[in-house]
Amino acid sequence: MSITAKWLRYSASAAGFAVLTAAANTASAETVIKWLHLENQEPVVEVWRQVADEFEQANPGVKIEMQFLENQAFKAKLPTLLQSSEVPSLFYTWGGGVLKAQSETGVLRDISPALDANNNEWLDTLKPSSIAGMTFDDKVWAAPVLNGVVSFFYNKELFDQAGVDGTSIDTWSDFMGAVKTLKEAGITPIAGGGGDKWPIHFYWGYLAMREAGHDGFMAAKAGENGGFAGEPFVNAGEKLAELGALEPFQNGYLGATWNDALATFGDGRAAMILSFESTGRTQASNSTDGKGLAEDNIGRFAFPVIEGAPGLVTDNMGGLTGWAVTKDAPPETEKFLEYYTSPDVARRISAVQKVIPVTIGVADSITDPLLKSSAEALAKETWHQNYLDQDLGPNVGAVVNDMSAAIVSGSTSPEDAAQQIQDTFELENM
Amino acid sequence: MFPTVPGDFADANGKTRMTTTDSILPPPVGPAPKMRRRRSLAHTKWPVVILFMPPALLIFTVLVILPMGEAAWYSFFHWNGYGEPSKWVDFRNYKLIFKNSAFTKALINNGLIIITSILIQLPLALWLATMVTRKIKGALFFRLIFFLPYVLADVAAGMIWRFVYDGDFGLVAGIFHFFGAQPPFLLANADTAMPAILAVIVWKYFGFHMMLFIAGLQAIDKSILEAADIDGATGWQKFRLVTLPMLGSTVRLSVFFAVIGSLQLFDMIMPLTGGGPANSTQTMVTFLYNFGVTRMQVGFGSAVGVILFIICVTLAFSYKRIFMKND
């Protein structure tokens, strides 16, 4: 009772606040684009603000308001927010099942008219695969902005100390060998964020991709061959359990957040991290001294393949993120996004945020060596799989995260975990 | 004119029941005076009822009855919170809840919190209350110190203790390093996380219960204790046979708050562990949030809310009926 009551009280006060701000807004006869983001790093927000200011200057009468919500709060609040009077004009999206669910309820606006205008002027500047990733039911529900790839980043010094060569890790057994060698040398092999769970889902997800391969994975999503309870997924769980049994993570990793894990890597307290393309920046900003590892001390290698399994080393797991536009957003919103994704702006944002824009031609001009290596991996990829906790929707995704952490800590068997994922998947898709 | 019966001047409510004209009439038969009284009562009370009832009723309906009814309705749907719920699933959400091991764990944890409150927190609070109500130097200062944790916001307390428990940089780690030992990661271990949280709960709320006890202790008539002194009672006897029985209603109230507080515990758990590791520190409300809200399972979450509501109402009413009926 108290929860719903509390919740309603909050909404009631929020509604009151909304009335106040609405009154303030109508007083100035401007078009206001409300931009909801979840970026908490100051330099990134700064460059975004600059872009917004430039757009405001070029378009008199348009005002862009930036609104920030913390990641978890954003996810929890979005359904209510999108259906309230305080709906933002554009908001961050990871695509996948969540965007699909949002698109089906009519809270979003199809941006294809804007993309197709003037003979596909905007559309032609963006990578086709990125457009495809935001398309459901033949409509484009968000402007794609970035794509990325999750891969291993390693501390070259610590690898040298243990006598491990990062560039020669190709297979899962190579990787397991490296973990053992590091451990024997008294070095914590991997930084992990088990408290947040999703950082561990990268392991299960990649192992499942390698075990099942593209076709096997798609078959599972179609409910064939036992779905996610099928053999490749149980095998993936077993491999993850074997890794967990080596105790490769830092002490207390099951309570660690993602930022803790980045700090562990950035401080040089662990030799590896399975992480996003932006790791060069985030390991530094999260490290204890704020500087982290030197750029040339960090190496990158793709998630290893499994001998005899169909998954390829060029099959990538990574994000495709963008900005979704809501139904009643001002018409200038798409124009702003077109400006935001234009090559020059994308290049500037990429330089600060250390990300790989989907704007054609921008990825090639990346100079940061670490980011460049990720961009090259993206350029020659054979399959791009979105994060499973986005792709499979919030519910199945959360179970995948739970099960990944449970397998690696040994509290659930791989078979039970695979079955639980499949059960939830069936419930969601019945 | 004089009333025939002195008692007729006024009834227990102090209202004049019979006028002097009444007194010369034969004694009333049947319910006549009662009816008159009801009518006059109604006369005076109706405007008050009409004026004061609607706001309260409206607020109660809008903030309690409606959301509860909606939650009960949603709990029969498979619904992600967008649009209108349309996929009716009968009692599936309830079945899933009772099959979920994290929910069982949450129930056990809520029980643990109640037990800890009663066995550790309340005795501690009572003991400290008896200390700081004595007329000793600095008693007031200590009252303030002990009450301070309660003033802190739950989320802030949770974040502070997350730092304290941190095995790399925290206070606990510092203590272990001082003795040359390997520090534990209390919140990262499924076996130690809940005890660690229980310790924080005791730390956070004992001051509140202590204040209740201080108020209760101050209400005890000093002369009774003096009488016990004269009868030669020892300190322990005075506490056990005089103070404690006279604090009965405060203790019952304290336990009641502890029970309700346990069922509502959320704000502090989220920054500490978020319900992990492996759901070992889930409470009913964190379960609702983690499995309902963040997973966009509004139907499922509503079902948890309904169960929580039933537990709350049952506990609150039966506790009041059984233990607090004379308070």
PDB file of C-alpha atoms in Angstrom, chain A residues 209-403:
ATOM      1  CA  MET A 209      27.507 -16.319 -29.351  1.00  0.00           C
ATOM      2  CA  ARG A 210      30.699 -18.314 -29.858  1.00  0.00           C
ATOM      3  CA  GLU A 211      29.079 -21.648 -28.917  1.00  0.00           C
ATOM      4  CA  ALA A 212      25.909 -21.184 -30.972  1.00  0.00           C
ATOM      5  CA  GLY A 213      27.141 -19.010 -33.826  1.00  0.00           C
ATOM      6  CA  HIS A 214      24.886 -16.565 -35.607  1.00  0.00           C
ATOM      7  CA  ASP A 215      22.489 -19.159 -36.997  1.00  0.00           C
ATOM      8  CA  GLY A 216      22.252 -21.105 -33.765  1.00  0.00           C
ATOM      9  CA  PHE A 217      21.577 -17.920 -31.832  1.00  0.00           C
ATOM     10  CA  MET A 218      18.832 -16.801 -34.199  1.00  0.00           C
ATOM     11  CA  ALA A 219      17.306 -20.287 -34.015  1.00  0.00           C
ATOM     12  CA  ALA A 220      17.217 -20.028 -30.218  1.00  0.00           C
ATOM     13  CA  LYS A 221      15.476 -16.674 -30.467  1.00  0.00           C
ATOM     14  CA  ALA A 222      12.942 -18.343 -32.752  1.00  0.00           C
ATOM     15  CA  GLY A 223      12.414 -21.022 -30.095  1.00  0.00           C
ATOM     16  CA  GLU A 224      14.068 -23.805 -32.114  1.00  0.00           C
ATOM     17  CA  ASN A 225      16.447 -26.522 -30.818  1.00  0.00           C
ATOM     18  CA  GLY A 226      15.329 -26.062 -27.237  1.00  0.00           C
ATOM     19  CA  GLY A 227      15.733 -22.280 -27.373  1.00  0.00           C
ATOM     20  CA  PHE A 228      18.054 -20.835 -24.760  1.00  0.00           C
ATOM     21  CA  ALA A 229      17.962 -24.109 -22.845  1.00  0.00           C
ATOM     22  CA  GLY A 230      19.644 -25.820 -25.811  1.00  0.00           C
ATOM     23  CA  GLU A 231      23.096 -27.386 -25.797  1.00  0.00           C
ATOM     24  CA  PRO A 232      25.204 -24.386 -26.925  1.00  0.00           C
ATOM     25  CA  PHE A 233      23.793 -22.256 -24.110  1.00  0.00           C
ATOM     26  CA  VAL A 234      24.389 -24.906 -21.472  1.00  0.00           C
ATOM     27  CA  ASN A 235      27.938 -25.262 -22.828  1.00  0.00           C
ATOM     28  CA  ALA A 236      28.412 -21.504 -22.606  1.00  0.00           C
ATOM     29  CA  GLY A 237      27.303 -21.637 -18.972  1.00  0.00           C
ATOM     30  CA  GLU A 238      29.717 -24.481 -18.260  1.00  0.00           C
ATOM     31  CA  LYS A 239      32.630 -22.503 -19.708  1.00  0.00           C
ATOM     32  CA  LEU A 240      31.642 -19.512 -17.596  1.00  0.00           C
ATOM     33  CA  ALA A 241      31.449 -21.733 -14.499  1.00  0.00           C
ATOM     34  CA  GLU A 242      34.957 -23.042 -15.259  1.00  0.00           C
ATOM     35  CA  LEU A 243      36.215 -19.491 -15.474  1.00  0.00           C
ATOM     36  CA  GLY A 244      34.458 -18.635 -12.223  1.00  0.00           C
ATOM     37  CA  ALA A 245      36.050 -21.632 -10.518  1.00  0.00           C
ATOM     38  CA  LEU A 246      39.494 -20.123 -11.197  1.00  0.00           C
ATOM     39  CA  GLU A 247      38.442 -17.107  -9.098  1.00  0.00           C
ATOM     40  CA  PRO A 248      39.787 -14.689 -11.693  1.00  0.00           C
ATOM     41  CA  PHE A 249      38.103 -11.533 -10.400  1.00  0.00           C
ATOM     42  CA  GLN A 250      39.212  -9.034  -7.799  1.00  0.00           C
ATOM     43  CA  ASN A 251      38.192  -9.629  -4.166  1.00  0.00           C
ATOM     44  CA  GLY A 252      34.629  -8.587  -3.505  1.00  0.00           C
ATOM     45  CA  TYR A 253      33.687  -8.392  -7.204  1.00  0.00           C
ATOM     46  CA  LEU A 254      30.173  -9.657  -6.460  1.00  0.00           C
ATOM     47  CA  GLY A 255      29.459  -6.407  -4.662  1.00  0.00           C
ATOM     48  CA  ALA A 256      31.351  -4.216  -7.109  1.00  0.00           C
ATOM     49  CA  THR A 257      29.603  -1.820  -9.460  1.00  0.00           C
ATOM     50  CA  TRP A 258      30.750  -1.219 -13.009  1.00  0.00           C
ATOM     51  CA  ASN A 259      32.538   1.952 -11.910  1.00  0.00           C
ATOM     52  CA  ASP A 260      34.329  -0.036  -9.198  1.00  0.00           C
ATOM     53  CA  ALA A 261      35.465  -2.504 -11.861  1.00  0.00           C
ATOM     54  CA  LEU A 262      36.766   0.300 -14.094  1.00  0.00           C
ATOM     55  CA  ALA A 263      38.589   1.748 -11.096  1.00  0.00           C
ATOM     56  CA  THR A 264      40.136  -1.654 -10.363  1.00  0.00           C
ATOM     57  CA  PHE A 265      41.423  -1.829 -13.919  1.00  0.00           C
ATOM     58  CA  GLY A 266      42.413   1.832 -14.083  1.00  0.00           C
ATOM     59  CA  ASP A 267      44.372   1.571 -10.810  1.00  0.00           C
ATOM     60  CA  GLY A 268      46.279  -1.415 -12.173  1.00  0.00           C
ATOM     61  CA  ARG A 269      44.801  -3.726  -9.545  1.00  0.00           C
ATOM     62  CA  ALA A 270      43.618  -6.197 -12.194  1.00  0.00           C
ATOM     63  CA  ALA A 271      45.102  -7.097 -15.557  1.00  0.00           C
ATOM     64  CA  MET A 272      42.013  -7.293 -17.791  1.00  0.00           C
ATOM     65  CA  ILE A 273      38.507  -6.015 -18.225  1.00  0.00           C
ATOM     66  CA  LEU A 274      35.808  -7.022 -20.716  1.00  0.00           C
ATOM     67  CA  SER A 275      34.464  -3.642 -21.569  1.00  0.00           C
ATOM     68  CA  PHE A 276      33.172  -1.027 -23.977  1.00  0.00           C
ATOM     69  CA  GLU A 277      35.122   0.723 -26.706  1.00  0.00           C
ATOM     70  CA  SER A 278      35.294   3.849 -24.513  1.00  0.00           C
ATOM     71  CA  THR A 279      37.391   2.098 -21.848  1.00  0.00           C
ATOM     72  CA  GLY A 280      40.420   4.318 -22.521  1.00  0.00           C
ATOM     73  CA  ARG A 281      38.446   7.274 -21.176  1.00  0.00           C
ATOM     74  CA  THR A 282      36.339   5.596 -18.507  1.00  0.00           C
ATOM     75  CA  GLN A 283      39.175   3.666 -16.829  1.00  0.00           C
ATOM     76  CA  ALA A 284      40.937   6.987 -16.356  1.00  0.00           C
ATOM     77  CA  SER A 285      37.965   8.934 -15.033  1.00  0.00           C
ATOM     78  CA  ASN A 286      37.037   6.164 -12.584  1.00  0.00           C
ATOM     79  CA  SER A 287      40.556   5.470 -11.334  1.00  0.00           C
ATOM     80  CA  THR A 288      41.565   6.556  -7.849  1.00  0.00           C
ATOM     81  CA  ASP A 289      44.067   9.176  -9.062  1.00  0.00           C
ATOM     82  CA  GLY A 290      41.799  10.336 -11.894  1.00  0.00           C
ATOM     83  CA  LYS A 291      44.501   9.545 -14.453  1.00  0.00           C
ATOM     84  CA  GLY A 292      44.381   5.762 -14.693  1.00  0.00           C
ATOM     85  CA  LEU A 293      46.611   3.751 -16.970  1.00  0.00           C
ATOM     86  CA  ALA A 294      48.583   5.438 -19.701  1.00  0.00           C
ATOM     87  CA  GLU A 295      46.963   4.993 -23.105  1.00  0.00           C
ATOM     88  CA  ASP A 296      49.946   3.091 -24.499  1.00  0.00           C
ATOM     89  CA  ASN A 297      49.844   0.693 -21.561  1.00  0.00           C
ATOM     90  CA  ILE A 298      46.441  -0.646 -22.655  1.00  0.00           C
ATOM     91  CA  GLY A 299      45.997  -3.341 -25.280  1.00  0.00           C
ATOM     92  CA  ARG A 300      42.869  -4.791 -26.809  1.00  0.00           C
ATOM     93  CA  PHE A 301      41.905  -8.237 -28.038  1.00  0.00           C
ATOM     94  CA  ALA A 302      38.613  -9.647 -29.265  1.00  0.00           C
ATOM     95  CA  PHE A 303      36.656 -12.102 -27.165  1.00  0.00           C
ATOM     96  CA  PRO A 304      38.323 -15.442 -27.941  1.00  0.00           C
ATOM     97  CA  VAL A 305      36.705 -18.109 -30.107  1.00  0.00           C
ATOM     98  CA  ILE A 306      35.944 -21.613 -28.926  1.00  0.00           C
ATOM     99  CA  GLU A 307      37.646 -24.443 -30.811  1.00  0.00           C
ATOM    100  CA  GLY A 308      35.129 -26.470 -32.789  1.00  0.00           C
ATOM    101  CA  ALA A 309      32.261 -24.044 -32.229  1.00  0.00           C
ATOM    102  CA  PRO A 310      30.714 -22.037 -35.076  1.00  0.00           C
ATOM    103  CA  GLY A 311      31.115 -18.541 -33.571  1.00  0.00           C
ATOM    104  CA  LEU A 312      33.629 -16.275 -35.358  1.00  0.00           C
ATOM    105  CA  VAL A 313      36.071 -13.824 -33.841  1.00  0.00           C
ATOM    106  CA  THR A 314      34.446 -11.124 -36.005  1.00  0.00           C
ATOM    107  CA  ASP A 315      31.026 -11.718 -34.418  1.00  0.00           C
ATOM    108  CA  ASN A 316      30.710  -8.699 -32.177  1.00  0.00           C
ATOM    109  CA  MET A 317      28.604  -7.901 -29.206  1.00  0.00           C
ATOM    110  CA  GLY A 318      28.177  -4.233 -28.736  1.00  0.00           C
ATOM    111  CA  GLY A 319      25.821  -1.384 -28.378  1.00  0.00           C
ATOM    112  CA  LEU A 320      23.932   0.610 -30.881  1.00  0.00           C
ATOM    113  CA  THR A 321      22.692   3.702 -29.194  1.00  0.00           C
ATOM    114  CA  GLY A 322      20.785   6.698 -30.354  1.00  0.00           C
ATOM    115  CA  TRP A 323      18.094   9.190 -29.575  1.00  0.00           C
ATOM    116  CA  ALA A 324      14.405   8.331 -29.744  1.00  0.00           C
ATOM    117  CA  VAL A 325      11.948  11.086 -30.598  1.00  0.00           C
ATOM    118  CA  THR A 326       8.590  11.218 -28.853  1.00  0.00           C
ATOM    119  CA  LYS A 327       5.230  11.603 -30.536  1.00  0.00           C
ATOM    120  CA  ASP A 328       4.541  15.254 -29.703  1.00  0.00           C
ATOM    121  CA  ALA A 329       8.094  16.574 -29.871  1.00  0.00           C
ATOM    122  CA  PRO A 330       8.582  19.838 -31.768  1.00  0.00           C
ATOM    123  CA  PRO A 331       9.317  19.301 -35.486  1.00  0.00           C
ATOM    124  CA  GLU A 332      12.763  20.861 -34.980  1.00  0.00           C
ATOM    125  CA  THR A 333      13.807  17.799 -32.928  1.00  0.00           C
ATOM    126  CA  GLU A 334      14.721  15.765 -36.010  1.00  0.00           C
ATOM    127  CA  LYS A 335      16.619  18.754 -37.421  1.00  0.00           C
ATOM    128  CA  PHE A 336      18.629  18.909 -34.222  1.00  0.00           C
ATOM    129  CA  LEU A 337      19.446  15.211 -34.490  1.00  0.00           C
ATOM    130  CA  GLU A 338      20.481  15.674 -38.110  1.00  0.00           C
ATOM    131  CA  TYR A 339      22.885  18.363 -36.952  1.00  0.00           C
ATOM    132  CA  TYR A 340      24.048  16.182 -34.048  1.00  0.00           C
ATOM    133  CA  THR A 341      24.906  13.307 -36.417  1.00  0.00           C
ATOM    134  CA  SER A 342      26.496  15.515 -39.092  1.00  0.00           C
ATOM    135  CA  PRO A 343      30.134  14.481 -39.718  1.00  0.00           C
ATOM    136  CA  ASP A 344      31.851  17.466 -38.120  1.00  0.00           C
ATOM    137  CA  VAL A 345      29.767  17.403 -34.974  1.00  0.00           C
ATOM    138  CA  ALA A 346      30.031  13.606 -34.737  1.00  0.00           C
ATOM    139  CA  ARG A 347      33.793  13.873 -35.036  1.00  0.00           C
ATOM    140  CA  ARG A 348      33.978  16.432 -32.230  1.00  0.00           C
ATOM    141  CA  ILE A 349      31.750  14.366 -29.966  1.00  0.00           C
ATOM    142  CA  SER A 350      33.745  11.235 -30.730  1.00  0.00           C
ATOM    143  CA  ALA A 351      36.987  12.950 -29.786  1.00  0.00           C
ATOM    144  CA  VAL A 352      35.675  13.834 -26.321  1.00  0.00           C
ATOM    145  CA  GLN A 353      33.434  10.885 -25.587  1.00  0.00           C
ATOM    146  CA  LYS A 354      35.790   8.282 -27.128  1.00  0.00           C
ATOM    147  CA  VAL A 355      32.994   6.646 -29.042  1.00  0.00           C
ATOM    148  CA  ILE A 356      32.448   5.422 -32.562  1.00  0.00           C
ATOM    149  CA  PRO A 357      29.771   7.406 -34.400  1.00  0.00           C
ATOM    150  CA  VAL A 358      27.631   5.705 -37.044  1.00  0.00           C
ATOM    151  CA  THR A 359      27.970   8.708 -39.319  1.00  0.00           C
ATOM    152  CA  ILE A 360      29.671   7.411 -42.470  1.00  0.00           C
ATOM    153  CA  GLY A 361      33.326   8.370 -42.761  1.00  0.00           C
ATOM    154  CA  VAL A 362      33.783   9.464 -39.168  1.00  0.00           C
ATOM    155  CA  ALA A 363      35.034   6.154 -37.781  1.00  0.00           C
ATOM    156  CA  ASP A 364      37.890   6.147 -40.329  1.00  0.00           C
ATOM    157  CA  SER A 365      39.203   9.448 -39.081  1.00  0.00           C
ATOM    158  CA  ILE A 366      39.509   8.352 -35.446  1.00  0.00           C
ATOM    159  CA  THR A 367      43.068   8.917 -34.282  1.00  0.00           C
ATOM    160  CA  ASP A 368      42.993   7.533 -30.728  1.00  0.00           C
ATOM    161  CA  PRO A 369      44.794   4.183 -31.210  1.00  0.00           C
ATOM    162  CA  LEU A 370      42.683   2.203 -28.739  1.00  0.00           C
ATOM    163  CA  LEU A 371      39.411   3.513 -30.112  1.00  0.00           C
ATOM    164  CA  LYS A 372      40.685   3.049 -33.656  1.00  0.00           C
ATOM    165  CA  SER A 373      41.314  -0.626 -32.940  1.00  0.00           C
ATOM    166  CA  SER A 374      37.670  -1.008 -31.834  1.00  0.00           C
ATOM    167  CA  ALA A 375      36.470   0.916 -34.881  1.00  0.00           C
ATOM    168  CA  GLU A 376      38.437  -1.427 -37.134  1.00  0.00           C
ATOM    169  CA  ALA A 377      36.885  -4.438 -35.441  1.00  0.00           C
ATOM    170  CA  LEU A 378      33.481  -2.910 -36.114  1.00  0.00           C
ATOM    171  CA  ALA A 379      34.331  -2.211 -39.733  1.00  0.00           C
ATOM    172  CA  LYS A 380      35.036  -5.855 -40.533  1.00  0.00           C
ATOM    173  CA  GLU A 381      32.404  -7.481 -38.335  1.00  0.00           C
ATOM    174  CA  THR A 382      30.346 -10.439 -39.549  1.00  0.00           C
ATOM    175  CA  TRP A 383      27.529 -10.130 -37.022  1.00  0.00           C
ATOM    176  CA  HIS A 384      26.574  -7.333 -34.666  1.00  0.00           C
ATOM    177  CA  GLN A 385      24.687  -8.537 -31.629  1.00  0.00           C
ATOM    178  CA  ASN A 386      23.168  -5.892 -29.371  1.00  0.00           C
ATOM    179  CA  TYR A 387      23.648  -6.293 -25.604  1.00  0.00           C
ATOM    180  CA  LEU A 388      21.426  -9.180 -24.584  1.00  0.00           C
ATOM    181  CA  ASP A 389      19.800  -7.252 -21.744  1.00  0.00           C
ATOM    182  CA  GLN A 390      18.556  -4.782 -24.349  1.00  0.00           C
ATOM    183  CA  ASP A 391      17.988  -7.109 -27.260  1.00  0.00           C
ATOM    184  CA  LEU A 392      15.957  -9.679 -25.339  1.00  0.00           C
ATOM    185  CA  GLY A 393      13.939  -7.011 -23.541  1.00  0.00           C
ATOM    186  CA  PRO A 394      14.183  -5.826 -19.951  1.00  0.00           C
ATOM    187  CA  ASN A 395      12.749  -8.931 -18.335  1.00  0.00           C
ATOM    188  CA  VAL A 396      14.616 -11.733 -20.129  1.00  0.00           C
ATOM    189  CA  GLY A 397      17.656  -9.465 -20.162  1.00  0.00           C
ATOM    190  CA  ALA A 398      17.560  -9.092 -16.383  1.00  0.00           C
ATOM    191  CA  VAL A 399      17.335 -12.863 -15.993  1.00  0.00           C
ATOM    192  CA  VAL A 400      20.356 -13.263 -18.301  1.00  0.00           C
ATOM    193  CA  ASN A 401      22.241 -10.803 -16.079  1.00  0.00           C
ATOM    194  CA  ASP A 402      21.146 -12.583 -12.888  1.00  0.00           C
ATOM    195  CA  MET A 403      22.069 -15.985 -14.259  1.00  0.00           C
TER     196      MET A 403
END
